[in-house]
Amino acid sequence: MKAKSDVVVIGAGPYGLSAAAHLNAHGVNVRVFGETMSFWDRNMPEGMCLRSPWEASQLSDPARSLTIDAFQTASGVPVSRPIPIARFVAYGRWFQSHAVPNLEQRKVVEIEKDTAGFRVVLADGEAVRCGRVVIAGGIGPFAVRPPQFAGLPRELASHSSEHRDLNRFRGKRVVVIGGGQSALESAALLQERQAEIELVIRESVVRWTWQRPWLHTFRPVGAVLYAWPDVGPAFISHAVARPDLYRLLPRWLQDSWYVKSTRPNGVGWLKPRLRDVPISVGLAVLSATARGNQVELKLSDGWRGQVDHVLMATGYRVDLRKYEFLSGSLVSELRMIEGCPVLGRGFESSVPGLHFLGAPAARSYGPLMRFVAGADFAARAVAQSVVCARRTIVGWPIADALRSRRVAAPRTPEGT
Ligand SMILES: Cc1cc2nc3c(=O)[nH]c(=O)nc-3n(C[C@H](O)[C@H](O)[C@H](O)COP(=O)(O)OP(=O)(O)OC[C@H]3O[C@@H](n4cnc5c(N)ncnc54)[C@H](O)[C@@H]3O)c2cc1C
């Protein structure tokens, strides 16, 4: 068992790194675990570009100085727009080396409560005791695999998050399922890698955003319609950009705007790359059966046929029970709604001292938390909450001593 630390941060993606940068700057005794930008590096396809605009793809440090612009200058290599994933990963690594040099690239296997707070157990057996844990473990474990494909081996049907290199599908017949950016971009990348591709979308249309970029970028108009993170439809985007206000809206309105802001869609710059991809809309896969090295699909319009692979770009649904490192007893103490933690100020859950950042925070703080753009708000809020709690704890012994002197004073003569 190692020495105690005040805070443990789990995760070294945009949220974990940003939170750690702020905690470090406040002089908090923090240990940070995770692999730098690992989800972006291993679980997204090579050649992908970020859908989020430049301003909304920044990690957060207190001085807002470790920006993509600063990275560009420091590296001497320009970053193009839309931002290529390899450059974003490199930016994350550069950010980490400057703001979170204390990162330990180690895996957490268990978190449990103990008398003084928490016990965080690492894969190599070391256990760290700490007063608070900030979980920024990402969406990896929440990948949705529709039940129709449950019986198929991964060689025949896989989730989009299982692939970095799509070259293995060269010359294969692949059906991509889904209508969001991930499905549309995977289809474009597969087509460019000479796969024979078809896109099957449940919705009746393909939705596009940024079809007229000037509506987002031309200052007077763009600034009225869309807030800087550009998450959500026109006008609603301004509420989404202010998570502290968003939280105050009636639940029904939060839910309605959440749905509108996270609807599957593609960014306009992708459209020309899909010109030659056959897209079937309004269709569902009814069944998928393994036939040798192929999958037989039956679609809701009656079509039946065999393909080499099904790529499920079917998104992610938060369910905290899928974080393997959360002990069963801790999960049972968490107040959750539909798998999401109910969070209070400073992203703190119903278990005092346990904070959740990123997508798990989206039910409490809104859709911005599903995007990199939410990292600045989240990192500042969690750091402030940690620092305030520390002040209270530091002030406690003094206040306690004064209180007990006041209470003890009249007793002294009686007792003597
Ligand atoms: C295909 C795709 C494209 C996307 N494009 C965009 C985009 O363009 N713009 C945008 O804003 N958002 C985009 N997103 C959403 C994006 O995933 C999130 O915004 C972002 O990753 C959230 O960051 P995070 O820090 O919460 O999680 P992640 O980046 O997933 O980081 C999770 C971290 O937790 C660590 N970790 C996990 N488990 C453990 C453990 N047991 N022990 C130690 N460490 C652990 C990992 O090593 C990693 O460092 C995209 C998502 C997908 C799937």
Coordinates of C-alpha atoms and ligand atoms in Angstrom, one line a residue:
M1 CA 0.0 0.0 0.0
K2 CA 1.5 3.3 -1.1
A3 CA 1.2 6.7 0.6
K4 CA -2.2 8.5 0.6
S5 CA -3.0 11.0 -2.1
D6 CA -5.7 13.6 -2.0
V7 CA -7.2 12.8 -5.4
V8 CA -6.9 10.1 -8.0
V9 CA -7.9 10.9 -11.6
I10 CA -8.7 7.9 -13.8
G11 CA -8.4 8.6 -17.5
A12 CA -6.0 10.4 -19.8
G13 CA -8.4 11.4 -22.6
P14 CA -9.5 15.0 -23.0
Y15 CA -11.5 15.0 -19.7
G16 CA -9.0 13.3 -17.5
L17 CA -6.1 15.3 -18.8
S18 CA -8.0 18.6 -18.5
A19 CA -9.1 17.8 -14.9
A20 CA -5.6 16.8 -14.0
A21 CA -4.1 19.9 -15.5
H22 CA -6.4 22.1 -13.3
L23 CA -5.8 20.0 -10.2
N24 CA -2.0 20.2 -10.7
A25 CA -2.2 23.9 -11.2
H26 CA -4.0 24.2 -7.8
G27 CA -1.2 22.3 -6.1
V28 CA -3.5 19.4 -5.3
N29 CA -1.7 16.1 -4.4
V30 CA -3.1 14.1 -7.3
R31 CA -2.2 10.8 -9.0
V32 CA -3.4 10.3 -12.6
F33 CA -3.8 6.9 -14.2
G34 CA -4.6 6.0 -17.8
E35 CA -3.1 5.8 -21.3
T36 CA -2.7 9.1 -23.1
M37 CA -5.5 9.5 -25.7
S38 CA -5.8 5.7 -25.9
F39 CA -9.4 5.6 -27.1
W40 CA -8.7 8.1 -29.9
D41 CA -5.5 6.3 -30.9
R42 CA -6.8 2.7 -30.9
N43 CA -10.6 2.7 -31.1
M44 CA -11.2 5.2 -33.9
P45 CA -10.3 4.6 -37.6
E46 CA -7.1 5.8 -39.0
G47 CA -7.7 8.6 -41.5
M48 CA -10.8 9.9 -39.6
C49 CA -11.1 13.6 -39.0
L50 CA -12.7 15.3 -36.0
R51 CA -16.3 16.4 -36.4
S52 CA -15.9 19.1 -33.8
P53 CA -14.7 22.5 -35.0
W54 CA -11.3 23.9 -34.0
E55 CA -12.4 26.0 -30.9
A56 CA -14.4 23.0 -29.6
S57 CA -11.5 20.6 -29.9
Q58 CA -9.3 22.2 -27.3
L59 CA -8.2 20.5 -24.1
S60 CA -8.3 22.7 -21.0
D61 CA -5.6 24.2 -18.9
P62 CA -6.1 27.0 -16.4
A63 CA -4.4 29.6 -18.5
R64 CA -5.9 28.3 -21.7
S65 CA -2.5 28.4 -23.2
L66 CA -2.0 24.8 -24.3
T67 CA -4.2 25.2 -27.3
I68 CA -4.1 23.5 -30.7
D69 CA -2.7 26.8 -32.1
A70 CA 0.2 26.6 -29.5
F71 CA 0.8 23.0 -30.4
Q72 CA 0.9 23.9 -34.1
T73 CA 3.5 26.6 -33.4
A74 CA 5.5 24.3 -31.0
S75 CA 5.5 21.4 -33.4
G76 CA 6.2 23.5 -36.5
V77 CA 3.7 21.4 -38.5
P78 CA 0.3 23.0 -39.4
V79 CA -2.9 21.3 -38.3
S80 CA -5.4 21.1 -41.2
R81 CA -9.2 21.6 -40.8
P82 CA -11.1 19.4 -40.2
I83 CA -8.6 18.1 -37.7
P84 CA -7.0 14.7 -38.6
I85 CA -7.2 12.3 -35.8
A86 CA -3.4 11.6 -35.8
R87 CA -2.7 15.3 -35.2
F88 CA -5.3 15.4 -32.4
V89 CA -3.7 12.4 -30.7
A90 CA -0.3 14.2 -31.0
Y91 CA -1.9 17.3 -29.6
G92 CA -3.2 15.3 -26.6
R93 CA 0.2 13.8 -26.0
W94 CA 1.9 17.3 -26.2
F95 CA -0.7 18.7 -23.8
Q96 CA -0.1 15.8 -21.4
S97 CA 3.7 16.3 -21.4
H98 CA 3.3 19.9 -20.4
A99 CA 0.3 19.9 -18.1
V100 CA 0.2 16.4 -16.7
P101 CA 3.8 15.1 -16.5
N102 CA 2.8 13.1 -13.4
L103 CA 0.5 10.8 -15.5
E104 CA 1.1 7.1 -14.8
Q105 CA 0.2 5.0 -17.8
R106 CA -1.3 2.3 -15.6
K107 CA -4.6 0.5 -15.5
V108 CA -7.0 0.7 -12.5
V109 CA -8.8 -2.6 -11.8
E110 CA -10.8 -1.7 -8.7
I111 CA -12.2 1.2 -6.7
E112 CA -13.8 0.6 -3.4
K113 CA -14.7 2.7 -0.4
D114 CA -12.6 2.6 2.7
T115 CA -12.7 4.4 6.0
A116 CA -10.7 7.4 4.8
G117 CA -12.3 7.7 1.4
F118 CA -11.3 5.3 -1.4
R119 CA -8.9 2.5 -2.2
V120 CA -7.9 2.4 -5.9
V121 CA -6.2 -0.8 -6.9
L122 CA -3.9 -1.0 -9.9
A123 CA -3.4 -3.9 -12.3
D124 CA 0.1 -4.5 -10.8
G125 CA -1.4 -4.9 -7.3
E126 CA -0.5 -1.5 -5.9
A127 CA -3.3 0.1 -3.9
V128 CA -3.6 3.8 -3.5
R129 CA -5.7 5.4 -0.7
C130 CA -7.3 8.7 -1.5
G131 CA -10.0 11.1 -0.4
R132 CA -11.5 11.6 -3.8
V133 CA -11.7 9.9 -7.2
V134 CA -12.4 11.6 -10.4
I135 CA -13.5 9.1 -13.1
A136 CA -12.9 10.1 -16.7
G137 CA -12.9 6.6 -18.1
G138 CA -14.6 7.4 -21.5
I139 CA -17.2 5.6 -23.5
G140 CA -15.3 2.5 -24.6
P141 CA -17.2 0.0 -22.4
F142 CA -20.6 1.4 -23.4
A143 CA -20.4 0.4 -27.1
V144 CA -23.9 -0.7 -28.3
R145 CA -24.0 -4.1 -30.1
P146 CA -27.6 -4.6 -31.3
P147 CA -29.1 -8.0 -30.2
Q148 CA -29.5 -9.2 -33.9
F149 CA -25.7 -9.6 -34.0
A150 CA -25.2 -11.1 -30.6
G151 CA -24.6 -14.6 -31.8
L152 CA -22.0 -13.7 -34.4
P153 CA -18.3 -13.9 -33.9
R154 CA -16.3 -10.7 -34.1
E155 CA -14.7 -11.7 -37.4
L156 CA -18.2 -11.4 -39.0
A157 CA -19.8 -8.6 -37.0
S158 CA -17.8 -6.0 -35.1
H159 CA -18.4 -2.6 -33.4
S160 CA -16.8 0.4 -35.1
S161 CA -14.8 1.0 -31.9
E162 CA -12.9 -2.3 -32.5
H163 CA -11.1 -1.0 -35.5
R164 CA -8.2 1.4 -36.0
D165 CA -7.0 0.0 -39.4
L166 CA -9.8 -0.5 -41.9
N167 CA -7.5 -1.8 -44.6
R168 CA -8.3 -5.4 -43.5
F169 CA -11.7 -4.9 -45.3
R170 CA -10.1 -4.2 -48.7
G171 CA -12.0 -6.1 -51.4
K172 CA -14.6 -7.4 -48.9
R173 CA -18.3 -6.8 -49.0
V174 CA -19.2 -4.9 -45.9
V175 CA -22.5 -3.5 -44.6
V176 CA -22.2 -0.6 -42.2
I177 CA -25.1 -0.1 -39.8
G178 CA -25.9 3.4 -38.5
G179 CA -26.6 6.9 -39.5
G180 CA -24.3 9.0 -37.4
Q181 CA -20.9 10.6 -38.2
S182 CA -19.1 7.4 -37.2
A183 CA -21.1 5.3 -39.6
L184 CA -20.9 7.8 -42.5
E185 CA -17.2 8.4 -42.1
S186 CA -16.5 4.6 -41.7
A187 CA -18.4 4.0 -44.9
A188 CA -16.4 6.7 -46.7
L189 CA -13.1 5.4 -45.4
L190 CA -14.0 1.8 -46.4
Q191 CA -15.0 2.9 -49.9
E192 CA -11.7 4.7 -50.2
R193 CA -10.0 1.4 -49.2
Q194 CA -11.7 -0.5 -52.0
A195 CA -14.2 -2.3 -49.9
E196 CA -17.6 -3.0 -51.5
I197 CA -19.8 -1.1 -49.2
E198 CA -23.4 -0.5 -48.3
L199 CA -24.8 1.7 -45.6
V200 CA -28.0 0.7 -43.9
I201 CA -29.8 3.4 -41.8
R202 CA -32.8 3.0 -39.6
E203 CA -33.9 6.6 -39.9
S204 CA -35.8 7.7 -43.0
V205 CA -33.2 10.3 -44.0
V206 CA -29.6 11.0 -43.6
R207 CA -29.2 14.2 -41.4
W208 CA -26.5 16.6 -42.2
T209 CA -25.1 19.6 -40.2
W210 CA -22.7 22.2 -41.5
Q211 CA -24.2 22.0 -45.0
R212 CA -23.9 25.8 -45.2
P213 CA -20.7 26.5 -43.2
W214 CA -21.2 30.3 -43.4
L215 CA -24.3 29.9 -41.1
H216 CA -21.8 28.7 -38.4
T217 CA -18.8 30.8 -39.2
F218 CA -20.0 34.2 -40.6
R219 CA -19.8 36.2 -37.4
P220 CA -23.0 38.2 -36.8
V221 CA -25.2 35.4 -38.1
G222 CA -23.2 32.4 -36.8
A223 CA -22.8 33.8 -33.3
V224 CA -26.6 34.4 -33.0
L225 CA -27.5 30.9 -34.2
Y226 CA -24.7 28.8 -32.6
A227 CA -22.6 29.0 -29.5
W228 CA -18.8 28.3 -29.8
P229 CA -18.9 24.5 -29.1
D230 CA -21.5 24.2 -31.9
V231 CA -23.3 21.3 -30.1
G232 CA -27.0 21.1 -30.8
P233 CA -29.4 22.9 -33.2
A234 CA -29.6 26.7 -33.8
F235 CA -30.4 28.6 -30.6
I236 CA -30.6 25.5 -28.4
S237 CA -26.8 25.4 -28.9
H238 CA -26.5 28.4 -26.6
A239 CA -28.2 26.6 -23.7
V240 CA -26.1 23.5 -24.3
A241 CA -22.9 25.6 -24.1
R242 CA -23.8 26.7 -20.5
P243 CA -24.1 23.4 -18.5
D244 CA -24.7 25.3 -15.2
L245 CA -27.8 27.0 -16.7
Y246 CA -28.8 23.8 -18.7
R247 CA -29.0 22.0 -15.4
L248 CA -31.6 24.5 -14.1
L249 CA -34.1 23.8 -17.0
P250 CA -37.1 21.6 -16.4
R251 CA -36.3 18.0 -16.9
W252 CA -38.7 17.6 -19.8
L253 CA -36.9 20.4 -21.7
Q254 CA -33.5 19.1 -20.9
D255 CA -34.5 15.7 -22.2
S256 CA -36.1 17.1 -25.4
W257 CA -33.0 19.3 -26.1
Y258 CA -30.7 16.4 -25.3
V259 CA -32.4 14.2 -28.0
K260 CA -32.2 17.1 -30.5
S261 CA -28.6 17.7 -29.8
T262 CA -27.3 14.1 -30.0
R263 CA -29.4 12.9 -33.0
P264 CA -27.3 10.9 -35.4
N265 CA -26.0 13.2 -38.2
G266 CA -23.0 13.8 -40.4
V267 CA -20.9 16.9 -41.0
G268 CA -21.3 18.5 -44.4
W269 CA -17.7 18.0 -45.5
L270 CA -18.3 14.2 -45.6
K271 CA -21.1 14.4 -48.1
P272 CA -19.0 14.4 -51.3
R273 CA -17.0 11.4 -50.1
L274 CA -20.2 9.4 -49.9
R275 CA -21.4 10.1 -53.5
D276 CA -20.7 6.5 -54.7
V277 CA -21.8 4.7 -51.5
P278 CA -25.2 3.0 -51.8
I279 CA -27.3 4.2 -48.8
S280 CA -30.5 2.5 -47.8
V281 CA -32.6 4.5 -45.4
G282 CA -35.6 3.5 -43.3
L283 CA -34.4 -0.1 -43.0
A284 CA -33.7 -2.3 -40.0
V285 CA -31.8 -5.6 -39.9
L286 CA -34.2 -8.2 -38.8
S287 CA -31.8 -11.1 -38.5
A288 CA -28.1 -11.9 -39.0
T289 CA -26.9 -15.5 -39.3
A290 CA -23.4 -16.9 -39.8
R291 CA -23.0 -18.9 -43.1
G292 CA -19.4 -20.1 -43.2
N293 CA -17.2 -17.0 -43.5
Q294 CA -20.1 -14.8 -44.4
V295 CA -23.2 -13.3 -42.7
E296 CA -26.7 -13.7 -44.1
L297 CA -28.7 -10.6 -43.4
K298 CA -32.5 -10.2 -43.6
L299 CA -33.6 -6.6 -43.9
S300 CA -37.1 -5.2 -43.0
D301 CA -37.9 -4.6 -46.8
G302 CA -37.6 -8.4 -47.4
W303 CA -34.1 -8.3 -48.9
R304 CA -32.0 -11.3 -48.0
G305 CA -28.3 -11.6 -48.9
Q306 CA -24.8 -12.5 -47.8
V307 CA -21.9 -10.2 -47.0
D308 CA -18.4 -10.6 -45.6
H309 CA -18.8 -8.4 -42.6
V310 CA -21.2 -6.2 -40.7
L311 CA -19.7 -3.1 -39.1
M312 CA -21.9 -1.8 -36.3
A313 CA -21.5 2.0 -36.0
T314 CA -24.3 1.9 -33.5
G315 CA -23.1 4.3 -30.9
Y316 CA -22.7 4.1 -27.2
R317 CA -25.1 4.0 -24.2
V318 CA -23.8 5.0 -20.8
D319 CA -24.2 2.3 -18.2
L320 CA -21.9 2.7 -15.2
R321 CA -22.2 -1.0 -14.3
K322 CA -20.0 -1.6 -17.4
Y323 CA -17.0 0.2 -15.8
E324 CA -15.3 -3.0 -14.6
F325 CA -13.2 -1.1 -12.0
L326 CA -16.3 0.0 -10.0
S327 CA -16.8 -2.5 -7.2
G328 CA -20.4 -3.9 -6.9
S329 CA -20.8 -2.3 -3.5
L330 CA -19.9 1.1 -4.8
V331 CA -22.3 0.8 -7.8
S332 CA -25.1 -0.2 -5.4
E333 CA -24.5 3.0 -3.5
L334 CA -24.6 5.2 -6.5
R335 CA -27.8 7.1 -7.4
M336 CA -28.3 6.4 -11.1
I337 CA -31.0 6.9 -13.6
E338 CA -30.9 4.6 -16.7
G339 CA -27.3 3.7 -16.0
C340 CA -26.2 7.4 -15.6
P341 CA -25.0 8.8 -12.3
V342 CA -27.0 11.7 -10.8
L343 CA -24.4 14.3 -10.2
G344 CA -24.5 17.4 -8.0
R345 CA -22.2 20.4 -7.9
G346 CA -18.6 19.8 -9.0
F347 CA -19.7 16.6 -10.9
E348 CA -19.9 14.8 -7.5
S349 CA -22.1 11.7 -7.4
S350 CA -24.3 10.5 -4.5
V351 CA -21.2 8.8 -3.1
P352 CA -19.3 11.8 -1.6
G353 CA -15.9 12.2 -3.1
L354 CA -16.7 10.3 -6.2
H355 CA -16.9 12.4 -9.4
F356 CA -17.7 11.4 -13.0
L357 CA -16.7 13.4 -16.1
G358 CA -17.4 13.0 -19.8
A359 CA -20.3 11.1 -21.2
P360 CA -21.6 9.7 -17.9
A361 CA -22.1 13.3 -16.8
A362 CA -24.3 14.2 -19.8
R363 CA -27.6 13.3 -18.0
S364 CA -26.8 15.9 -15.3
Y365 CA -24.8 18.5 -17.2
G366 CA -26.2 18.2 -20.8
P367 CA -25.0 17.0 -24.2
L368 CA -21.9 19.1 -24.1
M369 CA -20.3 16.5 -21.9
R370 CA -20.3 14.0 -24.7
F371 CA -17.8 16.2 -26.6
V372 CA -14.3 17.5 -26.0
A373 CA -15.8 21.0 -25.7
G374 CA -17.3 20.1 -22.3
A375 CA -13.8 19.4 -20.8
D376 CA -13.1 23.0 -19.9
F377 CA -16.3 23.5 -17.9
A378 CA -16.0 20.1 -16.3
A379 CA -12.3 20.5 -15.4
R380 CA -12.8 23.9 -13.8
A381 CA -15.9 22.7 -11.9
V382 CA -14.3 19.6 -10.5
A383 CA -11.0 21.4 -9.5
Q384 CA -13.0 24.2 -7.8
S385 CA -15.0 21.6 -5.9
V386 CA -11.9 19.7 -4.8
V387 CA -10.2 22.9 -3.7
C388 CA -13.3 24.2 -1.8
A389 CA -13.6 20.8 0.0
R390 CA -9.9 20.9 0.8
R391 CA -10.3 24.4 2.3
T392 CA -13.2 23.2 4.4
I393 CA -11.2 20.2 5.6
V394 CA -8.2 22.3 6.3
G395 CA -10.3 24.9 8.2
W396 CA -12.1 22.1 10.1
P397 CA -9.6 21.3 12.8
I398 CA -9.3 25.0 13.7
A399 CA -13.1 25.5 13.7
D400 CA -13.5 22.3 15.7
A401 CA -10.9 23.4 18.2
L402 CA -12.6 26.8 18.7
R403 CA -16.0 25.1 19.0
S404 CA -14.8 22.6 21.6
R405 CA -13.0 25.4 23.6
R406 CA -16.3 27.3 23.7
V407 CA -18.2 24.2 24.8
A408 CA -15.5 23.1 27.2
A409 CA -15.0 26.5 28.9
P410 CA -17.9 26.5 31.3
R411 CA -17.3 22.9 32.2
T412 CA -13.8 23.5 33.4
P413 CA -14.6 25.0 36.7
E414 CA -17.3 22.4 37.4
G415 CA -14.8 19.6 36.6
T416 CA -12.1 21.0 38.8
Ligands
LIG1 C1 -15.7 7.7 -33.7 C2 -15.8 8.9 -32.8 C3 -15.5 10.2 -33.2 C4 -15.7 11.2 -32.2 N1 -15.4 12.5 -32.7 C5 -15.5 13.5 -31.8 C6 -15.1 14.8 -32.2 O1 -14.8 15.1 -33.4 N2 -15.2 15.8 -31.3 C7 -15.6 15.6 -30.0 O2 -15.7 16.5 -29.3 N3 -16.0 14.3 -29.6 C8 -15.9 13.3 -30.5 N4 -16.2 12.0 -30.1 C9 -16.6 11.8 -28.7 C10 -15.3 11.6 -27.8 O3 -15.1 10.2 -27.7 C11 -15.4 12.2 -26.5 O4 -15.7 13.6 -26.7 C12 -14.1 12.1 -25.7 O5 -13.3 11.0 -26.0 C13 -14.4 12.2 -24.3 O6 -13.1 12.1 -23.7 P1 -12.9 11.3 -22.3 O7 -11.7 11.9 -21.7 O8 -14.2 11.3 -21.5 O9 -12.7 9.8 -22.8 P2 -11.6 9.1 -23.6 O10 -11.0 10.0 -24.6 O11 -12.3 7.8 -24.1 O12 -10.5 8.7 -22.5 C14 -10.7 7.6 -21.6 C15 -9.4 7.5 -20.8 O13 -9.7 6.6 -19.7 C16 -8.6 5.7 -19.6 N5 -9.1 4.5 -18.9 C17 -10.2 3.8 -19.2 N6 -10.3 2.7 -18.3 C18 -9.2 2.8 -17.5 C19 -8.8 2.1 -16.4 N7 -9.4 1.0 -15.9 N8 -7.6 2.5 -15.7 C20 -7.0 3.6 -16.1 N9 -7.4 4.3 -17.2 C21 -8.5 4.0 -17.8 C22 -8.2 5.4 -21.0 O14 -6.8 4.9 -21.1 C23 -8.3 6.8 -21.6 O15 -7.1 7.5 -21.3 C24 -16.1 11.0 -30.9 C25 -16.4 9.7 -30.5 C26 -16.3 8.6 -31.4 C27 -16.6 7.2 -31.0

